[in-house]
PDB file of C-alpha atoms in Angstrom:
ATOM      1  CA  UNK A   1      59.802  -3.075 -43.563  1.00 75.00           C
ATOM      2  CA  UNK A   2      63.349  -4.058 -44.834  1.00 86.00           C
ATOM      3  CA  UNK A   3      65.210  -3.188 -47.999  1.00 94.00           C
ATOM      4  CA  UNK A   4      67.576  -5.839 -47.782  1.00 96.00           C
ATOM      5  CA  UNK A   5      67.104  -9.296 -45.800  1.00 98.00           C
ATOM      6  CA  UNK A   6      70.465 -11.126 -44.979  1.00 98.00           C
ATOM      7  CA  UNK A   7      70.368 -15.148 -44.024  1.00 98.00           C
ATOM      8  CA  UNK A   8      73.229 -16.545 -42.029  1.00 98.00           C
ATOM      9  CA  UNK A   9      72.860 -20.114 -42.446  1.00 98.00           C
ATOM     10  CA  UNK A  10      73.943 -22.703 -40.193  1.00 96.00           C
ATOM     11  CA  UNK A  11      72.474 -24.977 -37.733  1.00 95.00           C
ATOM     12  CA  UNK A  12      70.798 -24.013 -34.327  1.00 95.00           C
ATOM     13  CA  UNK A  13      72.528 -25.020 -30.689  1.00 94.00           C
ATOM     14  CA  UNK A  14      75.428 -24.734 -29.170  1.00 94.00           C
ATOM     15  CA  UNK A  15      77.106 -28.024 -30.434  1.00 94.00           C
ATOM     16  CA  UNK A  16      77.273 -26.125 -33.903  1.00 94.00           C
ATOM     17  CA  UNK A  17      78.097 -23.079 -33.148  1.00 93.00           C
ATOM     18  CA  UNK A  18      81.818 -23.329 -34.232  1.00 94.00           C
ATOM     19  CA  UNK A  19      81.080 -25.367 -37.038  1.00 95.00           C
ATOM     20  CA  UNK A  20      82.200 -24.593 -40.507  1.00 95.00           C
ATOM     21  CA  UNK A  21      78.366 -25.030 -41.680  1.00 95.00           C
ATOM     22  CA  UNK A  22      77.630 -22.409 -39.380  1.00 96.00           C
ATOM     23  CA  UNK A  23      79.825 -19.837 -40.670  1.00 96.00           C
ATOM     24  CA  UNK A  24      77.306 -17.549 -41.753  1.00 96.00           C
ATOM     25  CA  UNK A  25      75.280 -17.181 -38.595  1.00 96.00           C
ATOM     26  CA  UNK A  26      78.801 -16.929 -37.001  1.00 95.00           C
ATOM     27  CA  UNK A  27      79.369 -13.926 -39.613  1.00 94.00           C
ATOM     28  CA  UNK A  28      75.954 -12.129 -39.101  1.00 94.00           C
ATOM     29  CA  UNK A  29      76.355 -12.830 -35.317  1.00 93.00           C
ATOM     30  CA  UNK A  30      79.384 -10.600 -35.220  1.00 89.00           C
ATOM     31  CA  UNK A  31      77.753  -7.667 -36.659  1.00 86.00           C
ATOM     32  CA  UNK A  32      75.355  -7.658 -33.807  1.00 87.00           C
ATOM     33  CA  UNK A  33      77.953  -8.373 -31.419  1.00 77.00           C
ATOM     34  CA  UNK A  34      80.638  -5.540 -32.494  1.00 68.00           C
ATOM     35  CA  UNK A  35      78.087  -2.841 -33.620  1.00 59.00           C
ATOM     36  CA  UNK A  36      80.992   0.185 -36.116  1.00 61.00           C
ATOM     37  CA  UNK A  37      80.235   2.962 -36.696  1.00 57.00           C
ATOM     38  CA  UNK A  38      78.500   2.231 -40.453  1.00 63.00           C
ATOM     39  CA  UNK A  39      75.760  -0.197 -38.901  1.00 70.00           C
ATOM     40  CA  UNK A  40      74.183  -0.457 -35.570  1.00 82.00           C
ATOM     41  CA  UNK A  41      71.678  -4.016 -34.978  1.00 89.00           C
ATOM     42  CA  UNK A  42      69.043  -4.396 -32.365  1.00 91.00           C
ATOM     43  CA  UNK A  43      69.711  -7.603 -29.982  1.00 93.00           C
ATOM     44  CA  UNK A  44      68.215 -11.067 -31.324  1.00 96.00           C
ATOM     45  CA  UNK A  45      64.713 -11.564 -31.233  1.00 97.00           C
ATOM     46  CA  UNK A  46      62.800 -14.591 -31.541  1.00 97.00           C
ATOM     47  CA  UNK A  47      60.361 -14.437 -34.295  1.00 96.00           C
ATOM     48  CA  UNK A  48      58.336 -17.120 -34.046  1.00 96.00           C
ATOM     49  CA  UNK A  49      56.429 -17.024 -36.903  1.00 96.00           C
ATOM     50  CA  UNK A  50      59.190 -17.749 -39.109  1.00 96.00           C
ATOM     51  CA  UNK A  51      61.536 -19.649 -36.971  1.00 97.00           C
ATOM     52  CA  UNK A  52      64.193 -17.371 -36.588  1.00 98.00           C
ATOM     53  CA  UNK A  53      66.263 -15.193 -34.638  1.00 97.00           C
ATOM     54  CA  UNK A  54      66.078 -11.702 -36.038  1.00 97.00           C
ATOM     55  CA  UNK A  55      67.941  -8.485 -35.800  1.00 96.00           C
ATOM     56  CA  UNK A  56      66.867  -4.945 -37.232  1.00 95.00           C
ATOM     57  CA  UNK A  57      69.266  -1.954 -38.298  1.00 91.00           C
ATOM     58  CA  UNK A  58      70.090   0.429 -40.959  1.00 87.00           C
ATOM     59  CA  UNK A  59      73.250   0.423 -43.035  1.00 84.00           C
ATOM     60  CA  UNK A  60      73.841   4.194 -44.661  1.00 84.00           C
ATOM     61  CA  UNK A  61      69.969   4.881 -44.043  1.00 86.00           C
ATOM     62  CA  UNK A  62      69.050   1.796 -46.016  1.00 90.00           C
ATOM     63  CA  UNK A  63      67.159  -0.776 -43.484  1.00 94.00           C
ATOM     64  CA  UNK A  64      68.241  -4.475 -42.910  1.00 95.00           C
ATOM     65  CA  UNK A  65      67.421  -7.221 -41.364  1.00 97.00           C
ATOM     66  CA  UNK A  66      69.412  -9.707 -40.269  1.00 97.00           C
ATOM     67  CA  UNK A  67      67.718 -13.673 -39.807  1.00 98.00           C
ATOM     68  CA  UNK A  68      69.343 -16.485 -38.430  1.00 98.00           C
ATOM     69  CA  UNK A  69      66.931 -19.804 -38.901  1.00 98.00           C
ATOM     70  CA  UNK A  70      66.541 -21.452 -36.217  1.00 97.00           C
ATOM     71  CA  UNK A  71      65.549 -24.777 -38.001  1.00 96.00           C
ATOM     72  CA  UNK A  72      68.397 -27.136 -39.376  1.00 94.00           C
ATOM     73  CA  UNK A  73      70.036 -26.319 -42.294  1.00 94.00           C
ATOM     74  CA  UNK A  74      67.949 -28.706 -44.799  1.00 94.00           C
ATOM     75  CA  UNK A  75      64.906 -26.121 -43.720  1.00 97.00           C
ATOM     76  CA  UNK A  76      66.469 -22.937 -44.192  1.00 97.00           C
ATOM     77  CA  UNK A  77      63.946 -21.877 -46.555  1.00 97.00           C
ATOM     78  CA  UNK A  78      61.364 -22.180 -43.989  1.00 97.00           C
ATOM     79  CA  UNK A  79      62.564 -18.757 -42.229  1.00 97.00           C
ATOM     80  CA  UNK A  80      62.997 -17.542 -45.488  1.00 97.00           C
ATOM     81  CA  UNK A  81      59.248 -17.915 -47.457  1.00 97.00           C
ATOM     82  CA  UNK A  82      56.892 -15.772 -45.525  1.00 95.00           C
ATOM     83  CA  UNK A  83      59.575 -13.132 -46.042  1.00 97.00           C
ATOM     84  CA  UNK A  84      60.678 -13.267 -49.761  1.00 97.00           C
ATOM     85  CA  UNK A  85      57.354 -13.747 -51.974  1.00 96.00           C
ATOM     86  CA  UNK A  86      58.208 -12.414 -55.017  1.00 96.00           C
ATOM     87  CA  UNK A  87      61.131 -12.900 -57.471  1.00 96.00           C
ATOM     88  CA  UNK A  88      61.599  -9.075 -56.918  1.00 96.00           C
ATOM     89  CA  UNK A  89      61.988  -9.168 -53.622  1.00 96.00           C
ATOM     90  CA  UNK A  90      64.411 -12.004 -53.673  1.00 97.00           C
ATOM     91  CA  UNK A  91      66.626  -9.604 -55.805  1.00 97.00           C
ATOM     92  CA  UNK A  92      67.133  -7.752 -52.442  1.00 97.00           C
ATOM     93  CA  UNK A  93      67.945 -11.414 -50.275  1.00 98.00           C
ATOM     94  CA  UNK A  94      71.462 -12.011 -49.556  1.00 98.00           C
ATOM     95  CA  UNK A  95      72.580 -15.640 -48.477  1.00 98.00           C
ATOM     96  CA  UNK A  96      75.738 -16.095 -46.503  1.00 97.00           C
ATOM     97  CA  UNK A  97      76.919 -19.833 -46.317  1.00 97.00           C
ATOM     98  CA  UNK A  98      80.241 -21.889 -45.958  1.00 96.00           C
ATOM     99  CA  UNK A  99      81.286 -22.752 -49.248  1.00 95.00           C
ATOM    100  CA  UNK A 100      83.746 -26.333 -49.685  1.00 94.00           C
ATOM    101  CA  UNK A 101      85.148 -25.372 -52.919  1.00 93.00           C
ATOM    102  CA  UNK A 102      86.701 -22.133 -51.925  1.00 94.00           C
ATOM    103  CA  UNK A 103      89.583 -21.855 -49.352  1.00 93.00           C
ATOM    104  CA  UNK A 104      89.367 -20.943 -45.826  1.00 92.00           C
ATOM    105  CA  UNK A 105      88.692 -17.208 -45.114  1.00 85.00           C
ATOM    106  CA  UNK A 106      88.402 -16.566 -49.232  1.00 92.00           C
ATOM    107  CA  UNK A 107      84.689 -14.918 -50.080  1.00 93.00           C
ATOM    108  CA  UNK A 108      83.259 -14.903 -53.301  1.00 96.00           C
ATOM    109  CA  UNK A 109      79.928 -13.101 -54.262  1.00 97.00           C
ATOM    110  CA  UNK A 110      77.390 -15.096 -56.721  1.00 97.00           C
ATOM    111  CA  UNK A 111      73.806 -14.015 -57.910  1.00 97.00           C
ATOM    112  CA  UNK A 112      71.177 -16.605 -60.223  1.00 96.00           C
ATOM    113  CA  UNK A 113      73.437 -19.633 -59.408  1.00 95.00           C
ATOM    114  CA  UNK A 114      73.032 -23.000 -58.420  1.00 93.00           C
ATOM    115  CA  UNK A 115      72.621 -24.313 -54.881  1.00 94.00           C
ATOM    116  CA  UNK A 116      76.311 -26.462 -55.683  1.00 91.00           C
ATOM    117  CA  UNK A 117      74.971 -29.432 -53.768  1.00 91.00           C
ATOM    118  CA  UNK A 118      74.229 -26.840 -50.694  1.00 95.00           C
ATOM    119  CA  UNK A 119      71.430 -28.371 -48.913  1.00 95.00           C
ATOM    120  CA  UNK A 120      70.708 -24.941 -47.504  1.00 96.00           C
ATOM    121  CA  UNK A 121      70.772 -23.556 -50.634  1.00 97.00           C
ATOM    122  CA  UNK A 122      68.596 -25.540 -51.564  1.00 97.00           C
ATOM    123  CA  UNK A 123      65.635 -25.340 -49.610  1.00 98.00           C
ATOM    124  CA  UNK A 124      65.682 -21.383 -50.066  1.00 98.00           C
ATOM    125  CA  UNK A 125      65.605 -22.319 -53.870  1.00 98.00           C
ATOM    126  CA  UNK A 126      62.848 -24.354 -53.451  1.00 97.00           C
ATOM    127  CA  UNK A 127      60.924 -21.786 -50.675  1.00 97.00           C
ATOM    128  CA  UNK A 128      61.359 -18.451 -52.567  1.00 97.00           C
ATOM    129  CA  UNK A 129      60.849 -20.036 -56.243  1.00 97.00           C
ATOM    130  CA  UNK A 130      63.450 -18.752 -57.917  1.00 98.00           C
ATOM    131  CA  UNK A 131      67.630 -18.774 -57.977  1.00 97.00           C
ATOM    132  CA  UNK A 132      67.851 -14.761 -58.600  1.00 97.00           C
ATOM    133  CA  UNK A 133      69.434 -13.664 -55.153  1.00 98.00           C
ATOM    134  CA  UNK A 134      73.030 -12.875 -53.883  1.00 98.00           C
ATOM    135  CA  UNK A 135      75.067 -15.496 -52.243  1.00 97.00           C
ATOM    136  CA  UNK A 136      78.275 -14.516 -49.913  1.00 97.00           C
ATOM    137  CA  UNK A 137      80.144 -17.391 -50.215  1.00 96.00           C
ATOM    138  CA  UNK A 138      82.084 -18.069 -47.184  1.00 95.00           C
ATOM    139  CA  UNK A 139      84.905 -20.524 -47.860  1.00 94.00           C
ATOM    140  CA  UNK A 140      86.291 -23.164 -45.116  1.00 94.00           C
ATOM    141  CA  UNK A 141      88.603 -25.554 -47.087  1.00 94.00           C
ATOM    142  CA  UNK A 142      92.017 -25.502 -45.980  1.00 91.00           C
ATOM    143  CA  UNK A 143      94.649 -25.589 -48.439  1.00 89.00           C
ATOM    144  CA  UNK A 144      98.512 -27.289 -48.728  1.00 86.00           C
ATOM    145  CA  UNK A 145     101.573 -24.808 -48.325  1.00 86.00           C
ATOM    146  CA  UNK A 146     101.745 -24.393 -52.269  1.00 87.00           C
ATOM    147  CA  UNK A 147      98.079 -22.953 -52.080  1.00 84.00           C
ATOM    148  CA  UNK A 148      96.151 -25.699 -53.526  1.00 90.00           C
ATOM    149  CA  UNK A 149      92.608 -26.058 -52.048  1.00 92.00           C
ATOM    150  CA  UNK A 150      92.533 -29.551 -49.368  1.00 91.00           C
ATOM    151  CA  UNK A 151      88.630 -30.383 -50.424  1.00 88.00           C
ATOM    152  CA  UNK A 152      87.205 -33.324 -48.330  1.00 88.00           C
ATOM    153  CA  UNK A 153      86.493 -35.970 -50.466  1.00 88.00           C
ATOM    154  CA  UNK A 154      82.566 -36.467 -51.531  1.00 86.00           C
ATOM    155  CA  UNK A 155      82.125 -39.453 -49.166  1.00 90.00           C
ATOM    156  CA  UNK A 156      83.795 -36.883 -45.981  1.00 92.00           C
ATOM    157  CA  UNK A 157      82.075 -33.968 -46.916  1.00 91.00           C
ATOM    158  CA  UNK A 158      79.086 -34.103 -44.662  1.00 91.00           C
ATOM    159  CA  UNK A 159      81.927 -34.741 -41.522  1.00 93.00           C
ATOM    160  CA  UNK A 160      83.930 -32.422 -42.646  1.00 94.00           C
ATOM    161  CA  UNK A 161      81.526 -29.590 -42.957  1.00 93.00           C
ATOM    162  CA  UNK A 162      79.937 -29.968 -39.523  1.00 93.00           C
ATOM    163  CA  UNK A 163      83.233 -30.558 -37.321  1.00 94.00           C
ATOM    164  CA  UNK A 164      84.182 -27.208 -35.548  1.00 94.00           C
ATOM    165  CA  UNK A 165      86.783 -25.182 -36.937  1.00 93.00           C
ATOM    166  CA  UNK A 166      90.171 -25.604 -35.397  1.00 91.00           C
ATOM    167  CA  UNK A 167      91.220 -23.193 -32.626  1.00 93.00           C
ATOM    168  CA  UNK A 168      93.832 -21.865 -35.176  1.00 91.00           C
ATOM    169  CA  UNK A 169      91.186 -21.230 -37.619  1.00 90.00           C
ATOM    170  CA  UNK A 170      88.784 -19.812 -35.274  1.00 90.00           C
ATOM    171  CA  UNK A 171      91.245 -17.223 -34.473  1.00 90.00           C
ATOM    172  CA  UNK A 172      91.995 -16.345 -38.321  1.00 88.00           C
ATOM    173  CA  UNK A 173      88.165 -15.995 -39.305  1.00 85.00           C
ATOM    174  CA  UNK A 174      87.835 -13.720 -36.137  1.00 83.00           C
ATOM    175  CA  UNK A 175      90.542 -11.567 -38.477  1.00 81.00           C
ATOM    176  CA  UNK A 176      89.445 -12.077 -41.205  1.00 79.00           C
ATOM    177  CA  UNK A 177      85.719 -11.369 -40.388  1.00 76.00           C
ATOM    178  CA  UNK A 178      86.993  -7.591 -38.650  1.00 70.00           C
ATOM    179  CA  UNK A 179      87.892  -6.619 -42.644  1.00 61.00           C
TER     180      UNK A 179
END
């Protein structure tokens, strides 16, 4: 069994891959993909039973596992329920999702918060029963040269979020994501 249960959400296939709604099954694919020396994760597995791929290691003797649903983002909590069935067990579920209202590359960590119009969010909410887990916020807003945030408006948001990063930017978070 797992101490710790990390989500990467983002949707499933290969046309969302790059995505900025995607960014955190980008992050928790790179973990698996560029094993250091603190962490080492077993390839992706299927599981089938809760609609996921899955991935299995320890972090300084502490097991994790990593899940990356495999249903669209609206479902998220799907993965999640089977998994998480108690409000203390959700106190050990960390979330990692593209945030709008931070800037590109800029993390934030949250715990008992709001789902902040996150539809992804918001179906783990609604699975698990409870808001009392930790969120990695994963910003992808760009911002102007004076460092002001460039937030799609409410009507682009939806576009905005599921266009692929720009080359540029893919080659930042691929920095960024090495820290």
């Amino acid at each position: 069994m797992f101490k710790y249960l990390f989500v990467g959400l983002g949707n499933p296939g290969v046309e969302y891959e790059k995505s900025r709604h995607s960014v955190g099954r980008m992050i928790l694919q790179s973990w698996v993909k560029a094993p250091g020396k603190e962490a080492e994760f077993s390839n992706w597995v299927l599981d089938k039973k809760v609609l996921a791929l899955s991935s299995k290691g320890e972090v300084d003797g502490t097991e994790v596992r990593l899940l990356l649903p495999e249903t669209f983002m609206n479902n998220s909590g799907k993965s999640v329920k089977s998994l998480i069935t108690s409000v203390k067990k959700a106190h050990n579920l960390v979330v990692v999702h593209d945030d709008v209202d931070l800037p590109f590359g800029k993390m934030k960590i949250s715990f008992d918060r709001g789902s902040g119009g996150h539809k992804g969010l918001e179906s783990i909410i609604k699975a698990v029963k409870t808001k009392e887990f930790i969120r990695v916020r994963v910003g992808v807003s760009p911002q102007t040269a004076s460092g002001k945030i460039k937030k799609p408006s409410s009507e682009k948001v939806v576009d905005f979020i599921i266009s692929n990063f720009k080359p540029a930017e893919l080659e930042e978070f691929k920095k960024i994501n090495k820290k």
